Short mmCIF file of C-alpha atoms and ligand atoms in Angstrom, two decimals:
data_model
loop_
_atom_site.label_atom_id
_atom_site.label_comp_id
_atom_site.label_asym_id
_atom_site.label_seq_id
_atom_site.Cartn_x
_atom_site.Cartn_y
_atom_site.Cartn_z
CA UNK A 1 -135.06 56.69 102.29
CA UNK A 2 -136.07 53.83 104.74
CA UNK A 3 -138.01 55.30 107.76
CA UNK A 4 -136.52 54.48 111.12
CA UNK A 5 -138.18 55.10 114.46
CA UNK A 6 -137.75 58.41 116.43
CA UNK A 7 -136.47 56.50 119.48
CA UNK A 8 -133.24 55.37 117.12
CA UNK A 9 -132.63 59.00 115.69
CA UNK A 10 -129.42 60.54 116.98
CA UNK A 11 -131.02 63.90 118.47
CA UNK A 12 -129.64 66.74 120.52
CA UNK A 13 -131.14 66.40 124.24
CA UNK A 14 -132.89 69.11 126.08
CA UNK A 15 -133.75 67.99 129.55
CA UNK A 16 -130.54 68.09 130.90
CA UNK A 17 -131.52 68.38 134.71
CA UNK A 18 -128.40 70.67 135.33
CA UNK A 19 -129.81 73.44 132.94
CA UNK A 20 -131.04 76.80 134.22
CA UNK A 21 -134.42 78.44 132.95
CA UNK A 22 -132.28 80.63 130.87
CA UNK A 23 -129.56 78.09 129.78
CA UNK A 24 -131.95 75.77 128.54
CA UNK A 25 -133.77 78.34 126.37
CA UNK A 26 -130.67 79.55 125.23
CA UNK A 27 -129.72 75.53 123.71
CA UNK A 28 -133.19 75.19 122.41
CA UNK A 29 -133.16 78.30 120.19
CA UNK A 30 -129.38 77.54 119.16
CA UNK A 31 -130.81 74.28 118.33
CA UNK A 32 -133.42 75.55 116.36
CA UNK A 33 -131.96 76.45 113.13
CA UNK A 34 -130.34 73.00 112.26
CA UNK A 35 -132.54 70.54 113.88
CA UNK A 36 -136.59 70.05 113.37
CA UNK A 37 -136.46 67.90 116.26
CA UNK A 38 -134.89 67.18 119.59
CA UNK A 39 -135.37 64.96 122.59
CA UNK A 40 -137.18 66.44 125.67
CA UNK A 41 -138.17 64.84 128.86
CA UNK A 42 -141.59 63.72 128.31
CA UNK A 43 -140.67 62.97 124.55
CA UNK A 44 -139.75 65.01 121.62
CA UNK A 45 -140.19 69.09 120.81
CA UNK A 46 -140.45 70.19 116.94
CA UNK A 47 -138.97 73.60 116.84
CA UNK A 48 -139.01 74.60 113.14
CA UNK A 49 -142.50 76.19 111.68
CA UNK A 50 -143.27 73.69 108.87
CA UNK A 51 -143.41 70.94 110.94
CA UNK A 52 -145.24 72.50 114.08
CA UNK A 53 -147.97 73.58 111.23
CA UNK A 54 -148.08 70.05 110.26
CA UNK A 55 -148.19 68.06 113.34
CA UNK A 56 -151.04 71.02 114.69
CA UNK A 57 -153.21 70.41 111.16
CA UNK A 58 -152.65 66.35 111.23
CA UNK A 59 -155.41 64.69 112.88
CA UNK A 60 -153.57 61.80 113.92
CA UNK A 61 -151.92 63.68 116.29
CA UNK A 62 -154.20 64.54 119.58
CA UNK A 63 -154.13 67.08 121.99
CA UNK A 64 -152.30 66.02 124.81
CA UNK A 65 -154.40 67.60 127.84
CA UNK A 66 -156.48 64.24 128.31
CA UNK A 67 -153.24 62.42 129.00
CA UNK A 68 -151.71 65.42 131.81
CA UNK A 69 -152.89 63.40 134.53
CA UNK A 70 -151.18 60.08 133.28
CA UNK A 71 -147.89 62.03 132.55
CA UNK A 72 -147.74 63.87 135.98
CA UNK A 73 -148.43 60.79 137.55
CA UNK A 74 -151.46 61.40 138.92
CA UNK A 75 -153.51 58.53 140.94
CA UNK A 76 -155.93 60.24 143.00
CA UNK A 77 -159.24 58.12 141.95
CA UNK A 78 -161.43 61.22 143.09
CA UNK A 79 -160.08 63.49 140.24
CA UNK A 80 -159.24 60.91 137.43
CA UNK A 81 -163.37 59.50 138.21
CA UNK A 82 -164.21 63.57 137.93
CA UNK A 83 -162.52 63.91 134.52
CA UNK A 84 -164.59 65.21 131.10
CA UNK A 85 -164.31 66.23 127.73
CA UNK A 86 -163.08 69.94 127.33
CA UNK A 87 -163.33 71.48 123.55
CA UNK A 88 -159.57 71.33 124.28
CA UNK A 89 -158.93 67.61 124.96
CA UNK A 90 -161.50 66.49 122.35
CA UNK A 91 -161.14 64.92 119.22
CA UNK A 92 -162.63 63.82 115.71
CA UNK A 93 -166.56 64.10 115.29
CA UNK A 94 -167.07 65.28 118.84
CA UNK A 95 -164.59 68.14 118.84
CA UNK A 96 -165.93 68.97 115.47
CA UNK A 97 -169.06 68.96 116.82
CA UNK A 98 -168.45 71.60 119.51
CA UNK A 99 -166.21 73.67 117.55
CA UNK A 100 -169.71 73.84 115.23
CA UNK A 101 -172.14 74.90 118.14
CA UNK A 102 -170.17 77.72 119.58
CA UNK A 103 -168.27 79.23 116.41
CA UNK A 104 -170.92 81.79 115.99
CA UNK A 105 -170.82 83.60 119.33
CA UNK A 106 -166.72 83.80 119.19
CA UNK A 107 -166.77 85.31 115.92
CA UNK A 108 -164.93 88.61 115.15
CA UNK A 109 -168.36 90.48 115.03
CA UNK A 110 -169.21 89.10 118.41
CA UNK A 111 -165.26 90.93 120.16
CA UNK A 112 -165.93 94.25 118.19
CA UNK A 113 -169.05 94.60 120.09
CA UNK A 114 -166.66 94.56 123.22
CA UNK A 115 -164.01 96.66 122.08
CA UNK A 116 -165.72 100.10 123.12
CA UNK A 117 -166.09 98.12 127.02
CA UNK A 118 -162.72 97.17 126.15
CA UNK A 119 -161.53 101.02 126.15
CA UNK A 120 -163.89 102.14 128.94
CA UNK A 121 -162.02 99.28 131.52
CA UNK A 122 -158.34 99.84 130.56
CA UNK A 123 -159.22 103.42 131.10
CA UNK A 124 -160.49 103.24 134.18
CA UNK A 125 -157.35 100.94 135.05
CA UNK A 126 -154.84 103.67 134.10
CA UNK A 127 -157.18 106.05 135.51
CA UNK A 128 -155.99 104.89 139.22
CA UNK A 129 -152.32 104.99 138.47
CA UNK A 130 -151.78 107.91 135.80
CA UNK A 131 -151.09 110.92 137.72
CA UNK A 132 -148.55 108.82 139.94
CA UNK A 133 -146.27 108.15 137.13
CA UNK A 134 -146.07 104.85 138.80
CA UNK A 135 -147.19 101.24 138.33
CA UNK A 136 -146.51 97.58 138.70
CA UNK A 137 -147.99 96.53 135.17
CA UNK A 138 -148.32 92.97 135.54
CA UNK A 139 -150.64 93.68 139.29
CA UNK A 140 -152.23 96.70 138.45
CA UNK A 141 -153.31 96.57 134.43
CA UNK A 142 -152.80 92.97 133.29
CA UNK A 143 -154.02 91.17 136.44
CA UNK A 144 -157.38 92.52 136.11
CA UNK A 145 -158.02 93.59 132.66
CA UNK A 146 -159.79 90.72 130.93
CA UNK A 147 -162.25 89.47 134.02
CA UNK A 148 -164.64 92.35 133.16
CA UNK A 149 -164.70 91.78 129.74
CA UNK A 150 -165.01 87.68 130.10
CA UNK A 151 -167.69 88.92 132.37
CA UNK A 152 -169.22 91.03 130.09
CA UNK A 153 -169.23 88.50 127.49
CA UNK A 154 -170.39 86.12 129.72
CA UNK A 155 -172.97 87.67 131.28
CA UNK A 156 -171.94 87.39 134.80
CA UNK A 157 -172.10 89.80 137.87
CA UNK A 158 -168.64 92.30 137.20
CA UNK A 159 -168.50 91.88 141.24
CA UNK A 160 -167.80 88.31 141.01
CA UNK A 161 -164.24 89.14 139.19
CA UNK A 162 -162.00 87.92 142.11
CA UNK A 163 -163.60 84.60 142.06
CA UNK A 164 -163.19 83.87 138.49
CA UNK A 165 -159.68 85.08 138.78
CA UNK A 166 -158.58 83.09 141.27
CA UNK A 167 -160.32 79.76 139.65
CA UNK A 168 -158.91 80.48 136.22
CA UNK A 169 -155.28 80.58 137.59
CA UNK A 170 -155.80 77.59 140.08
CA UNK A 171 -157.36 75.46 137.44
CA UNK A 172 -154.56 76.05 135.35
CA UNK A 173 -151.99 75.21 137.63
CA UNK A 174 -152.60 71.58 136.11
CA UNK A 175 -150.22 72.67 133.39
CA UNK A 176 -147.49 73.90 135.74
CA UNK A 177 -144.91 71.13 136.69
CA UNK A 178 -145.94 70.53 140.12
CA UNK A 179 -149.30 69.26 139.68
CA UNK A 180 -149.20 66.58 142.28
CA UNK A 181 -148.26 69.31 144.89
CA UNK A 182 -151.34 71.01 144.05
CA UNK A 183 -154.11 68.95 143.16
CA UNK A 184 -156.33 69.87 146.07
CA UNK A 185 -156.20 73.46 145.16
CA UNK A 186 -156.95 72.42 141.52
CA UNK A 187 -159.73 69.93 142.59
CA UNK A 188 -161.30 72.67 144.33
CA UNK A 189 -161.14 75.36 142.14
CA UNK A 190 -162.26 73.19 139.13
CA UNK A 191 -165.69 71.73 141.60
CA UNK A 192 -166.19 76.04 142.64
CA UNK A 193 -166.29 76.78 139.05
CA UNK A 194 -168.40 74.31 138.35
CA UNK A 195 -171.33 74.93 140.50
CA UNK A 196 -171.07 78.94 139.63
CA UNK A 197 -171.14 78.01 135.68
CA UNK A 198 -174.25 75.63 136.67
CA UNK A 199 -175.98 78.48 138.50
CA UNK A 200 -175.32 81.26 135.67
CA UNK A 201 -176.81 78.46 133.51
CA UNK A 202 -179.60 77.87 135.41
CA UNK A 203 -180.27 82.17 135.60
CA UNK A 204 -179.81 82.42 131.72
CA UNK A 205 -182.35 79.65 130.94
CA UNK A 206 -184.93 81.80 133.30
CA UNK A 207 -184.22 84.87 132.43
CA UNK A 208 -182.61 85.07 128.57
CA UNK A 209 -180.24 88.23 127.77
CA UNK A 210 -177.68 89.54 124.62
CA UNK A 211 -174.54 87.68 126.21
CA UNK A 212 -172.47 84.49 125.30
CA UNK A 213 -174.68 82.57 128.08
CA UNK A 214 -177.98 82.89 126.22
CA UNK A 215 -176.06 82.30 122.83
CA UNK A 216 -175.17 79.03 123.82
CA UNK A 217 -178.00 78.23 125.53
CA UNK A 218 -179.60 78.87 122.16
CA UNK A 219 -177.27 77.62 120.00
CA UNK A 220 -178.28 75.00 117.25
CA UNK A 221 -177.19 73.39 114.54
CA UNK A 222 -179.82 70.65 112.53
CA UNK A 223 -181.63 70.37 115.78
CA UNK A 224 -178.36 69.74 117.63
CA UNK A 225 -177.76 71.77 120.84
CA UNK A 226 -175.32 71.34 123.41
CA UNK A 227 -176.58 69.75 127.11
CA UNK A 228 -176.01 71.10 130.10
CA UNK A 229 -172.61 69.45 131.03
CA UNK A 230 -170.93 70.87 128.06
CA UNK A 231 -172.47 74.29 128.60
CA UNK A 232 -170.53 74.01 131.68
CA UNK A 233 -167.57 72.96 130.17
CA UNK A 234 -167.50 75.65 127.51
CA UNK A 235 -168.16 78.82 130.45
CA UNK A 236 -164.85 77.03 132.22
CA UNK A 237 -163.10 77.05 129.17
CA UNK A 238 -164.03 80.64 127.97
CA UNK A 239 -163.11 82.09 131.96
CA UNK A 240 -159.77 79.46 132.13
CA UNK A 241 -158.83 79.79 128.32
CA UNK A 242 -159.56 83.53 128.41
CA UNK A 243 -158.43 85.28 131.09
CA UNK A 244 -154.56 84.20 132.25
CA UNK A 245 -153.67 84.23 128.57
CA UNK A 246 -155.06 87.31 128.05
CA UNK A 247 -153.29 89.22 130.83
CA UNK A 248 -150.29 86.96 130.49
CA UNK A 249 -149.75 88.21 126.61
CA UNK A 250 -150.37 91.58 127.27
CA UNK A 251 -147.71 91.14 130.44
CA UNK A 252 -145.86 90.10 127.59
CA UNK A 253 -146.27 92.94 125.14
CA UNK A 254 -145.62 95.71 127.78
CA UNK A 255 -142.56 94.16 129.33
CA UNK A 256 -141.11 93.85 125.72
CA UNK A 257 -142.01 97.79 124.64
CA UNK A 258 -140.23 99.02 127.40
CA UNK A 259 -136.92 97.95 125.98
CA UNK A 260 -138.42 99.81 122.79
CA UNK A 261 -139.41 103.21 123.52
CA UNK A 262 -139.36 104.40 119.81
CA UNK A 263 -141.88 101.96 119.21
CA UNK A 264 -143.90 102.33 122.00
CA UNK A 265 -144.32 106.21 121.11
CA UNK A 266 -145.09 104.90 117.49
CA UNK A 267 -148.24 102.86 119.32
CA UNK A 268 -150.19 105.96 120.52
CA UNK A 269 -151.29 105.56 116.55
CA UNK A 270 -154.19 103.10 117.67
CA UNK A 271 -153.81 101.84 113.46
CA UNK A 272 -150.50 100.01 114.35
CA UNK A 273 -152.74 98.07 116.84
CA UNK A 274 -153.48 95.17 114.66
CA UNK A 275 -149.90 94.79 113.54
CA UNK A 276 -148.34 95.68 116.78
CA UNK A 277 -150.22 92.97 118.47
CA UNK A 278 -149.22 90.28 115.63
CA UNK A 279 -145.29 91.42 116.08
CA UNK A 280 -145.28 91.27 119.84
CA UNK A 281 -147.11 87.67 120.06
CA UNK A 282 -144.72 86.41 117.01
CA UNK A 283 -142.02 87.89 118.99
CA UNK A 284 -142.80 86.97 122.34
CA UNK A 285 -145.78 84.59 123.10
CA UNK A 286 -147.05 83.82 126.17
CA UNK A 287 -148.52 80.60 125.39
CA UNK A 288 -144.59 78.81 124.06
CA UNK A 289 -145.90 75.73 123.01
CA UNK A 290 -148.44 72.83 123.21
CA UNK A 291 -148.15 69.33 123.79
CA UNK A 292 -150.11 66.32 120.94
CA UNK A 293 -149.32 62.47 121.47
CA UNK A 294 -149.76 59.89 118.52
CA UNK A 295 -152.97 58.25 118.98
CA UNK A 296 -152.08 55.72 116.12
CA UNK A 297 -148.23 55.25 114.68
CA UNK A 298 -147.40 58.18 112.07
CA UNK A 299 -144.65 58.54 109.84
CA UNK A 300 -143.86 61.64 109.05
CA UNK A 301 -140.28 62.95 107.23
CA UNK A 302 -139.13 59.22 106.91
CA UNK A 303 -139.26 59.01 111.03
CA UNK A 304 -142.00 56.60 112.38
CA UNK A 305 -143.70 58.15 115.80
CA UNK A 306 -145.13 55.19 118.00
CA UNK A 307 -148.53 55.40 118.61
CA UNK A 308 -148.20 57.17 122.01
CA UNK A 309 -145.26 59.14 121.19
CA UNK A 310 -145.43 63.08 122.90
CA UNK A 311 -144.32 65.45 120.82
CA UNK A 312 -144.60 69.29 121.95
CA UNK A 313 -145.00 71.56 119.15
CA UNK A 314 -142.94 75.26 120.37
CA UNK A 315 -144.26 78.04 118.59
CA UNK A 316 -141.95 80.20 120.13
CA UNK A 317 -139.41 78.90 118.03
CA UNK A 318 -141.41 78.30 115.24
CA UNK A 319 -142.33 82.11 115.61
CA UNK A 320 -138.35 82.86 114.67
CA UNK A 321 -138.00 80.76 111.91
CA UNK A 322 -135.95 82.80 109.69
CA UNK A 323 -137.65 80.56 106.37
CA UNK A 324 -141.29 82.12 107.01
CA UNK A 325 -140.13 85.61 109.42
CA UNK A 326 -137.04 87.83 108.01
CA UNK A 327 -134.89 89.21 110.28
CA UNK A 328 -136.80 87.64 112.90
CA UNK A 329 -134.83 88.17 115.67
CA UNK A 330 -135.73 91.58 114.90
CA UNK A 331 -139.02 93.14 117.29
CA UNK A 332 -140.31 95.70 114.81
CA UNK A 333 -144.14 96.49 115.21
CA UNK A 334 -144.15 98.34 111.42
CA UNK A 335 -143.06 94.69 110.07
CA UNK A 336 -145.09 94.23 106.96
CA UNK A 337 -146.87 90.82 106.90
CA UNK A 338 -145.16 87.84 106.27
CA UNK A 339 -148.29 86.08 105.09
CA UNK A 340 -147.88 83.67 106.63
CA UNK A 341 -149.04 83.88 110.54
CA UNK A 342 -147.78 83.87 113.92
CA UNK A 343 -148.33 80.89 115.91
CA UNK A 344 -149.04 82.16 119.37
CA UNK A 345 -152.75 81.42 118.76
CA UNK A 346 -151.82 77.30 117.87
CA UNK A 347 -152.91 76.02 114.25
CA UNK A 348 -155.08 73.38 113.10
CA UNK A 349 -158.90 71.98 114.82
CA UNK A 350 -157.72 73.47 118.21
CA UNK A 351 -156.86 76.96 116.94
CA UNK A 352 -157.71 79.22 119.92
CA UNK A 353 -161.77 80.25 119.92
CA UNK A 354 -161.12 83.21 121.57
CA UNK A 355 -158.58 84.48 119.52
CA UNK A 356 -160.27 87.03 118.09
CA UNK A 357 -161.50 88.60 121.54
CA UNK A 358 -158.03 88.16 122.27
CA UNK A 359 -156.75 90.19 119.54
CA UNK A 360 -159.04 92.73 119.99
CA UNK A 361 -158.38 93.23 123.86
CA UNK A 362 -154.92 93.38 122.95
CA UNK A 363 -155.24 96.14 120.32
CA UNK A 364 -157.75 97.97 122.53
CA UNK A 365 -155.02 98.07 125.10
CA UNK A 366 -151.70 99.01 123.49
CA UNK A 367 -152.26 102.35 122.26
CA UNK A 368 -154.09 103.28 125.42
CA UNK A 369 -151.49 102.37 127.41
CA UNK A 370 -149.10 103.94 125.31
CA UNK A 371 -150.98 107.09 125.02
CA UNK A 372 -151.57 107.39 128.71
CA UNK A 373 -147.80 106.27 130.05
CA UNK A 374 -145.33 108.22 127.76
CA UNK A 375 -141.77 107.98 128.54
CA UNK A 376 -142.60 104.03 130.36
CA UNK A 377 -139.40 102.63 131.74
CA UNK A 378 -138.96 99.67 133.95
CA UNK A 379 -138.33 100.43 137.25
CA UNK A 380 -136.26 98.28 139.66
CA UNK A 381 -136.62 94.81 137.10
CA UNK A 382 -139.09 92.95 135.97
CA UNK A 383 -139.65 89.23 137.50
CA UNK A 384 -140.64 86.80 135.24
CA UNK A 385 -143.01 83.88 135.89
CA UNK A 386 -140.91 80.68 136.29
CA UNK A 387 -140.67 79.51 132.55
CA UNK A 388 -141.92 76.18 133.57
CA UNK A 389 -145.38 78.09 133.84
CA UNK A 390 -147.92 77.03 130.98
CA UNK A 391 -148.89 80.55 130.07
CA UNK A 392 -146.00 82.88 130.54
CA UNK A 393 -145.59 86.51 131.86
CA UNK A 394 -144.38 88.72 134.20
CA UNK A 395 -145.27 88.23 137.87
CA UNK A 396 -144.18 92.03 138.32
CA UNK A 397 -143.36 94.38 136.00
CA UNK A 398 -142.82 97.83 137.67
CA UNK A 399 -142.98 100.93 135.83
CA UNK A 400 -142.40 104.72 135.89
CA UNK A 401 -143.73 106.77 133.31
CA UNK A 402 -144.24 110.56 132.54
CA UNK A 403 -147.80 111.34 135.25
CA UNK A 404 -151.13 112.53 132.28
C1 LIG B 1 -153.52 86.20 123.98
C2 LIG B 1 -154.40 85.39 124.50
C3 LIG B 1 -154.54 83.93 124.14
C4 LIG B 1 -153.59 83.02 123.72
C5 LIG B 1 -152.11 83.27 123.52
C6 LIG B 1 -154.27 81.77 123.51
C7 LIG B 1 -153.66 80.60 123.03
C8 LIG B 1 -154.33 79.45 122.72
C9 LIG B 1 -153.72 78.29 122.13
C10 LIG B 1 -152.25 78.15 121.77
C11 LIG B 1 -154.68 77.35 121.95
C12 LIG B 1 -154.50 75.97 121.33
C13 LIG B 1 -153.95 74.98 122.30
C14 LIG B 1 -153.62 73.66 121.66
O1 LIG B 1 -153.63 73.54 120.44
O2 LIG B 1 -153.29 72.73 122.42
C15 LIG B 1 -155.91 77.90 122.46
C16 LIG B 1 -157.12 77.23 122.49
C17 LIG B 1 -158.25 77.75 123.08
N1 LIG B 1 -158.43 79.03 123.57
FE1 LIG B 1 -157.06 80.50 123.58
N2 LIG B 1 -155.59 81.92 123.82
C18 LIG B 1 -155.81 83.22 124.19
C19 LIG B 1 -157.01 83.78 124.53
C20 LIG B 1 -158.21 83.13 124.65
C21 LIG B 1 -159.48 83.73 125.01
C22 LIG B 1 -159.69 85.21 125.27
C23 LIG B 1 -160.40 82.71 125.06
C24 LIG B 1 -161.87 82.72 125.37
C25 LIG B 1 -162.68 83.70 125.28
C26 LIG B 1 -159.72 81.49 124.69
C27 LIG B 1 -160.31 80.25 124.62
C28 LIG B 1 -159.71 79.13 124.06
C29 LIG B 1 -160.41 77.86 123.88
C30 LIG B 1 -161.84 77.54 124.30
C31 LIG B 1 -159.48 76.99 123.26
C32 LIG B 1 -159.71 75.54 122.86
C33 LIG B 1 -160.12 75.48 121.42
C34 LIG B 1 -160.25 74.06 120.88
O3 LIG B 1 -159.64 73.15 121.42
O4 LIG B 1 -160.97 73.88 119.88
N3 LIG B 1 -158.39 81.78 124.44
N4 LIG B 1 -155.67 79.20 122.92
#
């Protein structure tokens, strides 16, 4: 087979400007089971989960955030001059490098510590809403849940939770669509964080204590350690990577039970955690996909990507591939492992750190929520973020539920 360039293949289209939310969606997963590739606006999506596995594990393909600013058109020299190397945006030996330092203190050893905290805050959560029989979900559980536990972890003041909330989702508005809108909002979040992470630095170095701070502060590898800018860089990523994705998934999770009230009476078992937790990010992932651009020409299935090409790699619709999931439009939290796993998490050198914190909040949460709000029903309807949001979720997800 000669290999011909992606621009000349004869693909189904999926920015059609007219298309709602919902419609377009809707044409991507009906496009999913016969095509492993389709156009998009800023390039190309792979939908099918062989090939997202491949283009997230092949090294020629590089992680797109160092190239947002170029593809939302930004100009402003003040931010472009400002711009660094995040774990996430890194690549070859210097991603490898990071990845090395700080694999230790995200390690599954290092979330089990947290998972009794875990309990103790969603606990306290439910305890200010469970005799009401009433709660909005996304406001009153998700919204706060992870920030003490990233503190925790951290090792930062609990009282400084609002802050870090509100920096986490303003620096991450640089994935929305409207960046250029709301760059100063971004620029100034991003500079806040930066000077807080400097001065919890600064404290740790003083004053050493059993929390990720110190770790890193500590951490070595054949007399390698990591300098003060990327300490910084690796606090923002741990309170931006950890806490909208957190809250956003388990937004996720609770808005999908309540259409399932068999199975979220089956959850008060805290062992169907683990799998429960799999089956709802397979099944409905807040993170949908992530975006890699060639950084030298590849070929790949006979089809030549110019260096340059954007590809986004859905793992929402790699999470329904009915080759690796049966059934899998079916939600079913007792599904037996596929061996093969879901994709929420990404694949490959960026494969979320904090996945395993992740995991655990998630399964600490579930069963307690489950437990603690029998009968849960969605009251009034939920309202979805706008699905051009990066990490998606419910905005509000108002519930009623039988008062403990
Ligand atoms: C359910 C919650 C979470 C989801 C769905 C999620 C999803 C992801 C995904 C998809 C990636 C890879 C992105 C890419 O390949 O472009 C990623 C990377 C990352 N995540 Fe998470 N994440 C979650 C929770 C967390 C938490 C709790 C933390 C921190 C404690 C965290 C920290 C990170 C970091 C630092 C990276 C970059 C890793 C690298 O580039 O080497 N995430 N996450």
């Amino acid at each position: 087979m000669t290999t011909r360039s992606v621009a000349e293949l004869d693909l189904p289209t999926i920015d059609d400007p007219g298309l709602s939310d919902v419609e377009r969606q809707a044409l991507v997963a009906s496009l999913a089971g016969d095509h492993w590739i389709v156009r998009n606006a800023i390039g190309y999506s792979v939908l099918q989960y062989s090939d997202v596995v491949a283009v997230l594990r092949d090294k020629r393909w590089h992680s797109a955030t160092s190239k947002i600013p170029e593809m939302m058109g930004i100009t402003d020299p003040d931010f472009l001059n400002n711009r660094r190397v995040s774990i996430l945006s890194a690549e070859g030996d210097v991603h490898t490098r990071l990845r090395r330092l700080v694999a230790k203190s995200f390690s599954p050893r290092s979330a089990d510590r947290l998972r009794p905290f875990m309990r103790e805050v969603v606990d306290d959560l439910v305890d200010d809403v469970a005799s009401t029989g009433r709660a909005d979900i996304a406001v009153d559980i998700c919204e706060p849940y992870p920030i003490p536990i990233i503190c925790e972890l951290l090792g930062a003041p609990r009282g400084d939770w609002q802050l870090f909330s509100r920096w986490a989702e303003d620096v991450l508005r640089i994935f929305n669509g409207n960046v250029l809108d709301e760059l100063d909002i971004i620029k100034q979040a991003q500079g806040q964080l930066d000077e807080y992470s400097r001065g919890l630095i600064a404290d740790r170095r003083n004053d050493p204590r059993d929390d990720l701070i110190t770790d890193l502060i500590a951490a070595e590898e054949a007399g390698d350690r990591l300098s003060t800018d990327e300490l910084v860089m690796m606090i923002d990523a741990v309170i931006v990577g950890g806490t909208d994705t957190t809250r956003n998934q388990l937004g996720c999770a609770v808005g999908l039970l309540t259409g399932y009230p068999d199975q979220w009476k089956l959850l008060t078992d805290p062992d169907l955690a683990p799998r429960a937790v799999e089956e709802a990010m397979r099944y409905f992932g807040a993170v949908r996909g992530t975006v890699r651009f060639a950084s030298e020409d590849i070929e790949y299935r006979d089809v030549l990507f110019p260096a340059g090409t954007v590809v986004m790699t859905s793992m929402a619709m790699a999470n329904r591939d009915s080759s690796v999931f049966d059934d899998p439009g079916t939600f079913d939290i007792t599904r037996e492992p596929s061996g093969q796993p879901q994709l929420t998490f990404g694949s490959g050198i960026h494969y979320c750190l904090g996945a395993a914190l992740a995991r655990a909040e998630l399964q600490e949460a579930l069963p307690i929520l489950a437990r603690r709000m029998p009968d849960i029903a969605v009251d009034g309807a939920i309202e979805w973020k706008p699905s051009t949001t990066a990490i998606f979720g419910p905005a509000r997800l108002p519930v009623t539920f039988t008062p403990t």
